[in-house]
Short mmCIF file of C-alpha atoms and ligand atoms in Angstrom, two decimals:
data_model
loop_
_atom_site.label_atom_id
_atom_site.label_comp_id
_atom_site.label_asym_id
_atom_site.label_seq_id
_atom_site.Cartn_x
_atom_site.Cartn_y
_atom_site.Cartn_z
CA MET A 1 44.75 -130.93 42.07
CA ALA A 2 42.98 -129.12 44.94
CA PRO A 3 45.21 -128.19 47.91
CA ALA A 4 44.83 -130.32 51.06
CA GLU A 5 43.14 -127.43 52.85
CA GLN A 6 40.31 -127.25 50.24
CA ILE A 7 39.91 -131.06 50.21
CA ALA A 8 39.52 -131.05 53.99
CA GLN A 9 37.11 -128.09 53.90
CA ALA A 10 34.89 -129.76 51.26
CA GLN A 11 34.83 -132.94 53.36
CA GLN A 12 33.83 -130.95 56.43
CA LEU A 13 31.03 -129.12 54.59
CA LYS A 14 29.66 -132.36 53.12
CA THR A 15 29.61 -134.01 56.55
CA LEU A 16 27.84 -131.02 58.09
CA LEU A 17 25.25 -130.84 55.29
CA ARG A 18 24.52 -134.57 55.58
CA ARG A 19 24.01 -134.21 59.33
CA TYR A 20 21.65 -131.24 58.93
CA ALA A 21 19.80 -132.94 56.07
CA HIS A 22 19.26 -136.08 58.16
CA ARG A 23 17.74 -134.02 60.97
CA TYR A 24 15.57 -132.11 58.47
CA TYR A 25 14.40 -134.79 56.03
CA VAL A 26 14.56 -137.98 58.08
CA LEU A 27 13.82 -136.87 61.63
CA ASP A 28 11.67 -133.79 60.74
CA ASP A 29 13.57 -131.98 63.48
CA PRO A 30 15.97 -129.38 61.99
CA GLU A 31 19.09 -128.46 63.90
CA VAL A 32 19.71 -125.09 62.15
CA PRO A 33 17.58 -122.52 60.26
CA ASP A 34 17.23 -122.98 56.47
CA ALA A 35 19.29 -119.86 55.78
CA GLU A 36 22.24 -121.46 57.61
CA TYR A 37 21.84 -124.71 55.63
CA ASP A 38 21.66 -122.70 52.37
CA ARG A 39 24.79 -120.69 53.33
CA ILE A 40 26.86 -123.86 53.87
CA TYR A 41 25.42 -125.45 50.70
CA GLN A 42 26.50 -122.42 48.65
CA GLN A 43 29.96 -122.53 50.23
CA LEU A 44 30.31 -126.12 49.06
CA GLU A 45 28.96 -125.24 45.59
CA ALA A 46 31.54 -122.43 45.26
CA LEU A 47 34.36 -124.73 46.38
CA GLU A 48 33.28 -127.42 43.91
CA ALA A 49 33.05 -124.85 41.10
CA ALA A 50 36.64 -123.75 41.80
CA TRP A 51 37.95 -127.33 42.17
CA PRO A 52 35.75 -129.65 40.05
CA GLU A 53 37.60 -132.76 41.27
CA LEU A 54 35.99 -132.16 44.69
CA VAL A 55 32.60 -133.00 43.14
CA THR A 56 31.94 -136.59 44.24
CA PRO A 57 28.80 -138.53 43.23
CA ASP A 58 27.70 -138.62 46.89
CA SER A 59 28.09 -134.85 47.40
CA PRO A 60 24.91 -133.16 48.72
CA THR A 61 25.12 -130.90 45.61
CA GLN A 62 24.79 -133.94 43.33
CA ARG A 63 22.06 -136.01 44.91
CA VAL A 64 18.79 -135.53 46.72
CA ILE A 65 19.22 -136.31 50.40
CA GLY A 66 16.57 -138.33 52.17
CA ALA A 67 15.86 -141.77 53.49
CA VAL A 68 13.01 -144.16 54.18
CA LEU A 69 11.76 -144.10 57.76
CA GLU A 70 11.63 -147.50 59.43
CA GLY A 71 8.04 -148.72 59.49
CA LEU A 72 7.06 -147.10 56.17
CA ALA A 73 7.31 -149.28 53.07
CA PRO A 74 9.76 -148.16 50.38
CA VAL A 75 8.31 -147.05 47.01
CA ARG A 76 10.54 -147.01 43.93
CA HIS A 77 9.64 -143.94 41.81
CA ALA A 78 8.98 -144.74 38.15
CA VAL A 79 10.28 -141.24 37.34
CA PRO A 80 12.84 -139.80 39.82
CA MET A 81 11.66 -136.96 42.07
CA LEU A 82 14.30 -134.29 41.72
CA SER A 83 15.17 -131.02 43.36
CA ILE A 84 15.19 -127.50 41.91
CA LYS A 85 18.17 -125.21 41.66
CA THR A 86 17.92 -122.33 44.13
CA GLU A 87 18.66 -118.79 43.00
CA THR A 88 19.69 -116.99 46.16
CA ASP A 89 20.15 -113.56 44.59
CA THR A 90 16.85 -112.26 45.93
CA THR A 91 16.88 -109.14 43.70
CA PRO A 92 15.39 -108.92 40.16
CA ALA A 93 18.90 -109.83 38.91
CA GLY A 94 18.11 -113.41 40.03
CA ALA A 95 15.31 -113.60 37.43
CA LEU A 96 17.56 -112.19 34.72
CA LYS A 97 20.27 -114.77 35.55
CA PHE A 98 17.81 -117.66 35.06
CA ASP A 99 16.37 -116.23 31.82
CA THR A 100 19.90 -115.68 30.46
CA SER A 101 20.97 -119.23 31.33
CA VAL A 102 17.89 -120.67 29.58
CA ARG A 103 18.32 -118.50 26.47
CA ASN A 104 22.02 -119.40 26.27
CA ALA A 105 21.30 -123.12 26.69
CA LEU A 106 18.72 -122.89 23.87
CA LYS A 107 21.22 -120.87 21.77
CA LEU A 108 18.64 -118.12 21.17
CA ALA A 109 19.73 -114.97 19.31
CA ASP A 110 19.74 -111.73 21.34
CA ASP A 111 16.79 -110.39 19.35
CA ALA A 112 14.70 -113.59 19.66
CA PRO A 113 11.33 -112.89 21.36
CA PRO A 114 10.99 -113.34 25.14
CA LEU A 115 10.33 -116.87 26.42
CA ALA A 116 7.09 -117.79 28.18
CA TYR A 117 7.51 -118.97 31.76
CA ALA A 118 5.09 -120.48 34.24
CA ALA A 119 5.63 -118.58 37.49
CA GLU A 120 4.35 -120.24 40.67
CA LEU A 121 4.60 -120.07 44.45
CA LYS A 122 7.18 -122.28 46.14
CA PHE A 123 5.11 -123.95 48.84
CA ASP A 124 7.05 -124.80 51.98
CA GLY A 125 5.97 -128.33 52.75
CA LEU A 126 7.03 -131.71 51.45
CA ALA A 127 6.89 -133.24 48.00
CA ILE A 128 4.39 -136.05 47.43
CA ASN A 129 3.72 -138.30 44.46
CA LEU A 130 0.04 -139.30 44.06
CA ARG A 131 -0.44 -142.31 41.80
CA TYR A 132 -3.82 -142.64 40.08
CA GLU A 133 -4.67 -145.77 38.10
CA GLN A 134 -7.84 -145.62 35.98
CA GLY A 135 -8.66 -142.43 37.89
CA GLU A 136 -8.41 -143.99 41.36
CA LEU A 137 -5.82 -142.97 43.96
CA VAL A 138 -3.82 -146.14 44.62
CA GLN A 139 -0.64 -144.87 46.28
CA ALA A 140 0.98 -141.78 47.78
CA ALA A 141 4.73 -141.57 48.38
CA THR A 142 7.30 -139.09 49.71
CA ARG A 143 10.34 -138.05 47.67
CA GLY A 144 12.88 -139.88 49.88
CA ASP A 145 16.25 -139.84 48.13
CA GLY A 146 14.57 -139.08 44.80
CA GLU A 147 14.76 -142.69 43.59
CA THR A 148 12.96 -144.37 46.49
CA GLY A 149 10.39 -142.72 48.73
CA GLU A 150 8.09 -143.85 51.54
CA ASP A 151 4.57 -145.20 51.18
CA VAL A 152 2.37 -142.68 53.02
CA THR A 153 -0.96 -143.56 51.36
CA HIS A 154 -2.61 -144.00 54.80
CA THR A 155 -1.91 -140.44 55.98
CA ILE A 156 -2.42 -138.79 52.58
CA ARG A 157 -5.92 -140.32 52.41
CA THR A 158 -6.83 -138.15 55.42
CA ILE A 159 -6.33 -134.96 53.32
CA LYS A 160 -9.85 -134.04 52.33
CA SER A 161 -8.91 -131.90 49.31
CA ILE A 162 -7.08 -134.79 47.59
CA PRO A 163 -9.64 -136.68 45.48
CA ASN A 164 -9.82 -140.45 45.77
CA TYR A 165 -11.22 -140.46 42.24
CA LEU A 166 -10.38 -138.04 39.45
CA LYS A 167 -13.12 -136.40 37.41
CA HIS A 168 -13.02 -137.77 33.81
CA GLY A 169 -10.85 -140.44 35.37
CA ASN A 170 -10.09 -143.01 32.72
CA VAL A 171 -6.34 -142.36 32.37
CA PRO A 172 -4.52 -145.69 32.88
CA VAL A 173 -1.63 -144.17 34.91
CA LEU A 174 -1.40 -140.58 36.07
CA GLU A 175 1.10 -139.56 38.74
CA VAL A 176 0.43 -136.10 40.15
CA ARG A 177 3.26 -134.40 42.01
CA GLY A 178 2.73 -131.62 44.48
CA GLU A 179 3.36 -130.23 47.93
CA VAL A 180 1.63 -131.21 51.14
CA PHE A 181 1.69 -128.37 53.64
CA MET A 182 -0.05 -127.07 56.74
CA ARG A 183 -1.87 -123.74 56.65
CA ARG A 184 -0.69 -121.21 59.22
CA ASP A 185 -4.00 -121.23 61.13
CA ASP A 186 -4.03 -125.04 61.27
CA PHE A 187 -0.42 -124.97 62.50
CA GLU A 188 -1.19 -122.47 65.29
CA ALA A 189 -4.22 -124.48 66.37
CA LEU A 190 -2.20 -127.74 66.38
CA ASN A 191 0.59 -126.24 68.51
CA GLU A 192 -2.03 -124.78 70.87
CA ARG A 193 -3.58 -128.23 71.31
CA GLN A 194 -0.15 -129.78 71.77
CA ARG A 195 0.74 -127.23 74.48
CA GLU A 196 -2.56 -127.86 76.29
CA SER A 197 -2.04 -131.62 76.27
CA GLY A 198 1.68 -131.36 77.15
CA GLY A 199 2.68 -132.80 73.76
CA LYS A 200 5.59 -131.87 71.49
CA THR A 201 5.16 -128.55 69.65
CA PHE A 202 6.44 -128.09 66.10
CA VAL A 203 9.09 -125.61 64.96
CA ASN A 204 7.22 -124.45 61.85
CA PRO A 205 4.36 -125.52 59.53
CA ARG A 206 6.77 -127.36 57.21
CA ASN A 207 8.05 -129.63 59.96
CA ALA A 208 4.56 -130.16 61.33
CA ALA A 209 3.35 -131.24 57.86
CA ALA A 210 6.30 -133.59 57.34
CA GLY A 211 5.78 -135.08 60.80
CA VAL A 212 2.08 -135.71 60.16
CA VAL A 213 2.56 -137.25 56.70
CA ARG A 214 5.23 -139.64 57.98
CA GLN A 215 3.15 -140.82 60.95
CA LEU A 216 2.60 -144.56 61.08
CA ASP A 217 -0.82 -143.96 62.63
CA ALA A 218 -3.39 -142.49 60.22
CA GLY A 219 -5.64 -141.71 63.23
CA ILE A 220 -3.19 -139.01 64.35
CA ALA A 221 -3.05 -137.54 60.85
CA GLN A 222 -6.86 -137.39 60.86
CA GLN A 223 -6.75 -134.82 63.68
CA ARG A 224 -4.04 -132.65 62.06
CA PRO A 225 -5.37 -131.01 58.90
CA LEU A 226 -3.07 -130.79 55.90
CA SER A 227 -3.46 -129.17 52.49
CA PHE A 228 -2.12 -129.96 49.03
CA PHE A 229 -1.29 -128.17 45.76
CA ALA A 230 -0.21 -129.99 42.58
CA TYR A 231 2.73 -128.57 40.59
CA GLY A 232 3.72 -131.31 38.15
CA LEU A 233 3.59 -134.89 36.89
CA GLY A 234 5.44 -138.16 37.45
CA GLU A 235 4.77 -141.27 35.36
CA VAL A 236 1.98 -140.94 32.79
CA GLN A 237 0.51 -143.69 30.59
CA GLY A 238 -2.34 -143.20 28.17
CA TRP A 239 -2.83 -139.46 28.55
CA ASP A 240 -1.90 -136.82 25.99
CA VAL A 241 -0.02 -134.44 28.25
CA PRO A 242 -0.79 -130.81 27.25
CA ALA A 243 1.96 -128.94 25.38
CA THR A 244 2.66 -126.46 28.18
CA HIS A 245 3.18 -126.74 31.92
CA SER A 246 0.48 -124.17 32.65
CA ALA A 247 -2.09 -126.03 30.53
CA THR A 248 -1.13 -129.25 32.34
CA LEU A 249 -1.96 -127.65 35.70
CA ASP A 250 -5.25 -126.35 34.25
CA ALA A 251 -6.07 -129.91 33.12
CA LEU A 252 -5.28 -131.30 36.59
CA ALA A 253 -7.51 -128.65 38.18
CA ALA A 254 -10.32 -129.70 35.83
CA MET A 255 -9.89 -133.27 37.09
CA GLY A 256 -10.53 -132.04 40.64
CA VAL A 257 -6.90 -131.88 41.84
CA PRO A 258 -6.12 -128.81 44.02
CA VAL A 259 -3.97 -126.35 42.03
CA ASN A 260 -3.01 -122.94 43.41
CA GLN A 261 -4.35 -120.08 41.34
CA ASP A 262 -1.72 -117.49 42.34
CA ARG A 263 0.23 -118.53 39.26
CA GLN A 264 0.86 -116.72 36.01
CA VAL A 265 2.33 -117.24 32.58
CA VAL A 266 4.80 -114.37 32.12
CA GLN A 267 7.13 -113.23 29.35
CA GLY A 268 10.89 -113.01 29.74
CA ALA A 269 13.08 -111.81 32.62
CA GLN A 270 10.97 -108.71 33.25
CA GLY A 271 7.83 -110.82 33.63
CA LEU A 272 9.62 -113.07 36.14
CA ALA A 273 10.97 -110.12 38.15
CA ASP A 274 7.48 -108.52 38.25
CA PHE A 275 5.98 -111.79 39.54
CA HIS A 276 8.71 -112.05 42.21
CA ALA A 277 7.92 -108.51 43.40
CA LEU A 278 4.15 -109.09 43.30
CA ILE A 279 4.38 -112.19 45.48
CA ALA A 280 6.90 -110.54 47.85
CA ALA A 281 4.24 -107.92 48.59
CA ALA A 282 1.52 -110.54 49.12
CA ARG A 283 3.65 -113.08 51.02
CA ASP A 284 2.70 -112.14 54.58
CA SER A 285 -1.01 -112.20 53.81
CA LEU A 286 -0.98 -115.70 52.29
CA PRO A 287 -2.64 -118.33 54.49
CA PHE A 288 0.42 -120.61 54.17
CA ASP A 289 4.22 -120.32 54.13
CA ILE A 290 6.21 -120.02 50.93
CA ASP A 291 9.98 -119.82 50.71
CA GLY A 292 10.16 -118.23 47.28
CA VAL A 293 8.68 -118.51 43.82
CA VAL A 294 9.43 -121.06 41.10
CA TYR A 295 9.96 -120.24 37.43
CA LYS A 296 9.52 -122.96 34.81
CA VAL A 297 9.95 -122.83 31.05
CA ASP A 298 6.30 -123.27 30.03
CA ASP A 299 6.76 -125.16 26.75
CA ARG A 300 7.22 -128.89 27.36
CA GLY A 301 9.21 -129.33 24.11
CA LEU A 302 11.72 -126.71 25.24
CA GLN A 303 11.89 -128.36 28.69
CA GLN A 304 12.87 -131.62 27.01
CA GLN A 305 15.49 -129.82 24.94
CA LEU A 306 16.96 -128.25 28.10
CA GLY A 307 17.02 -131.50 30.07
CA PHE A 308 18.60 -132.06 33.49
CA LYS A 309 21.85 -131.39 35.31
CA SER A 310 22.60 -133.92 38.08
CA ARG A 311 19.74 -133.47 40.58
CA GLU A 312 17.92 -130.54 38.93
CA PRO A 313 16.13 -129.63 35.70
CA ARG A 314 17.76 -126.84 33.66
CA TRP A 315 14.29 -125.45 32.85
CA ALA A 316 13.29 -124.48 36.41
CA VAL A 317 14.65 -122.41 39.27
CA ALA A 318 13.49 -121.49 42.78
CA HIS A 319 13.93 -117.75 43.36
CA LYS A 320 14.03 -117.09 47.08
CA TYR A 321 13.18 -114.07 49.21
CA PRO A 322 15.41 -112.53 51.88
CA ALA A 323 15.11 -114.55 55.12
CA GLN A 324 12.15 -113.25 57.08
CA GLU A 325 12.87 -111.60 60.42
CA GLN A 326 11.57 -114.18 62.83
CA ILE A 327 12.38 -115.92 66.05
CA THR A 328 12.60 -119.66 65.61
CA ARG A 329 12.83 -122.10 68.45
CA LEU A 330 15.37 -124.83 67.73
CA ASN A 331 16.56 -127.29 70.33
CA GLY A 332 15.01 -125.11 73.02
CA ILE A 333 17.18 -122.14 72.01
CA GLU A 334 15.68 -119.05 70.40
CA ILE A 335 17.47 -118.21 67.17
CA GLN A 336 17.00 -114.98 65.22
CA VAL A 337 16.87 -115.64 61.47
P1 NAD B 1 13.82 -127.46 47.62
O1 NAD B 1 12.89 -128.00 48.64
O2 NAD B 1 14.35 -126.11 47.89
O3 NAD B 1 13.17 -127.50 46.16
C1 NAD B 1 12.55 -128.61 45.59
C2 NAD B 1 11.21 -128.83 46.19
O4 NAD B 1 10.40 -127.67 46.07
C3 NAD B 1 10.39 -129.88 45.49
O5 NAD B 1 10.75 -131.16 45.93
C4 NAD B 1 8.99 -129.50 45.91
O6 NAD B 1 8.64 -130.24 47.04
C5 NAD B 1 9.08 -128.05 46.31
N1 NAD B 1 8.15 -127.15 45.60
C6 NAD B 1 7.32 -126.26 46.22
N2 NAD B 1 6.59 -125.58 45.33
C7 NAD B 1 6.93 -126.04 44.11
C8 NAD B 1 6.48 -125.71 42.79
N3 NAD B 1 5.58 -124.75 42.54
N4 NAD B 1 7.03 -126.39 41.76
C9 NAD B 1 7.96 -127.35 41.97
N5 NAD B 1 8.42 -127.71 43.21
C10 NAD B 1 7.92 -127.05 44.26
O7 NAD B 1 15.00 -128.36 47.39
P2 NAD B 1 15.59 -129.43 48.33
O8 NAD B 1 16.91 -129.72 47.75
O9 NAD B 1 14.64 -130.49 48.59
O10 NAD B 1 15.75 -128.75 49.76
C11 NAD B 1 16.41 -127.62 50.00
C12 NAD B 1 15.57 -126.81 50.97
O11 NAD B 1 15.43 -127.48 52.20
C13 NAD B 1 16.23 -125.50 51.22
O12 NAD B 1 15.25 -124.51 51.36
C14 NAD B 1 16.94 -125.75 52.53
O13 NAD B 1 17.10 -124.57 53.26
C15 NAD B 1 16.03 -126.72 53.22
N6 NAD B 1 16.80 -127.59 54.11
C16 NAD B 1 16.98 -127.16 55.37
C17 NAD B 1 17.73 -127.91 56.26
C18 NAD B 1 17.92 -127.43 57.66
O14 NAD B 1 18.69 -128.04 58.40
N7 NAD B 1 17.26 -126.38 58.07
C19 NAD B 1 18.30 -129.11 55.84
C20 NAD B 1 18.09 -129.53 54.53
C21 NAD B 1 17.33 -128.74 53.66
#
C-alpha cells in the first residue's frame, strides 16, 4: 500500500496534468512549455512504476486526453487513435533502449539479426483521420480522446495538398492518419497579419495549426495555410495492406497522399541512433517544426505480435531531442525553455 504522501502526490500530479492538457488540447492555449508538461508526466510515471496501485484507469498515463469542442460534431473512431510512448533519453542510448525492449518482447536470441525499423520525423502538429470511401474524402476528424474526435471536414478541405479523390481510388474504406501542421514561414506570415490587424497571435506553429483546424468557420481556415503528412492507417476495408509500414506509406504516396520523404528504413539500434543524429543536424533547416523522430517496427506481422500497452503501441516510440533554446511567450510572460 502506497504511503499517504505518495497517494497525495500522485493525485496532485494527475490534477495538474489534466489542467495543462485541457489548455493544450481543448483550448489550444498552453499554460506551460512542453518540457514542463513532459517533466511532470515522467514524475507521475515514475511514481506509478514504484506504486502500481496508484495507476488508475483515468490517469493521464493510461488514456489519451482530449475532448470535443462545442460546435463540432463528435466522430466515433472505428479504430482508436492512440498516442506513442516518448523516449526522453535524448542520447543514442534512447534508441538502444527501444530496440532492446522490442527484441525482448519478441524473445529474439542475442545473435538474431538486427530488426528493420521505419524511422520518421515526428511532426509537431495535430493528428487527423482522413476517411476515404471509394476513393473520395468523406470525413476528417481530430483524435479527441482517442475514441471520439471532432468532425473537422470543413477546415481540412481547405488544405490544398490533401486530395479530395485518391488516385487508383476504388478502395471501399481507407482511413489515412497523419499530422496537420503549419510551416514556419506560413506561421510567421500569419502572426504578422494578426499583429497588423490587432488580432490574437499564436504561441507556436502547433497551436496555430490546432486553432485553425478546430475553427467553426472554414472561411478563416481558407486564409491560414496548413500542410499535411500521412504516417499511418485507421480503418481499412477491401485493400490488401502492404506487409511493411514503409511500403504502406509508399502506396499512400502513389495514391496522391502527401508523405514526407525524410524517412528511412534502418537496421537495428545503430541504424536508429544514426537517423536520430542525422535529423538532429538537419532540424533547424527544416521548413516545419518537429519535436523528435519516431521509430516503428517495419514489419506489420511483428507489429501485431507486439500489440499495445494501454494507450500506446509496443512497436513504436517517439525519440525526442533536447529542448531547443528559445523564448516562448505564454500568458504574456516570456519563458526560457
Ligand atoms: P505525442 O503527441 O507526443 O505523440 C503522438 C502523436 O504524435 C500522434 O498522435 C501524432 O499526431 C504525432 N505524430 C507526429 N509524427 C508522427 C509520425 N511520424 N508517426 C506517428 N505519429 C506521429 O503524444 P501525446 O500523448 O498526444 O502528447 C504529448 C505531447 O504533447 C508531448 O510532447 C507534450 O509535451 C505535449 N503536451 C503539452 C502540453 C502543454 O501544456 N504544453 C500539454 C499536453 C501535451
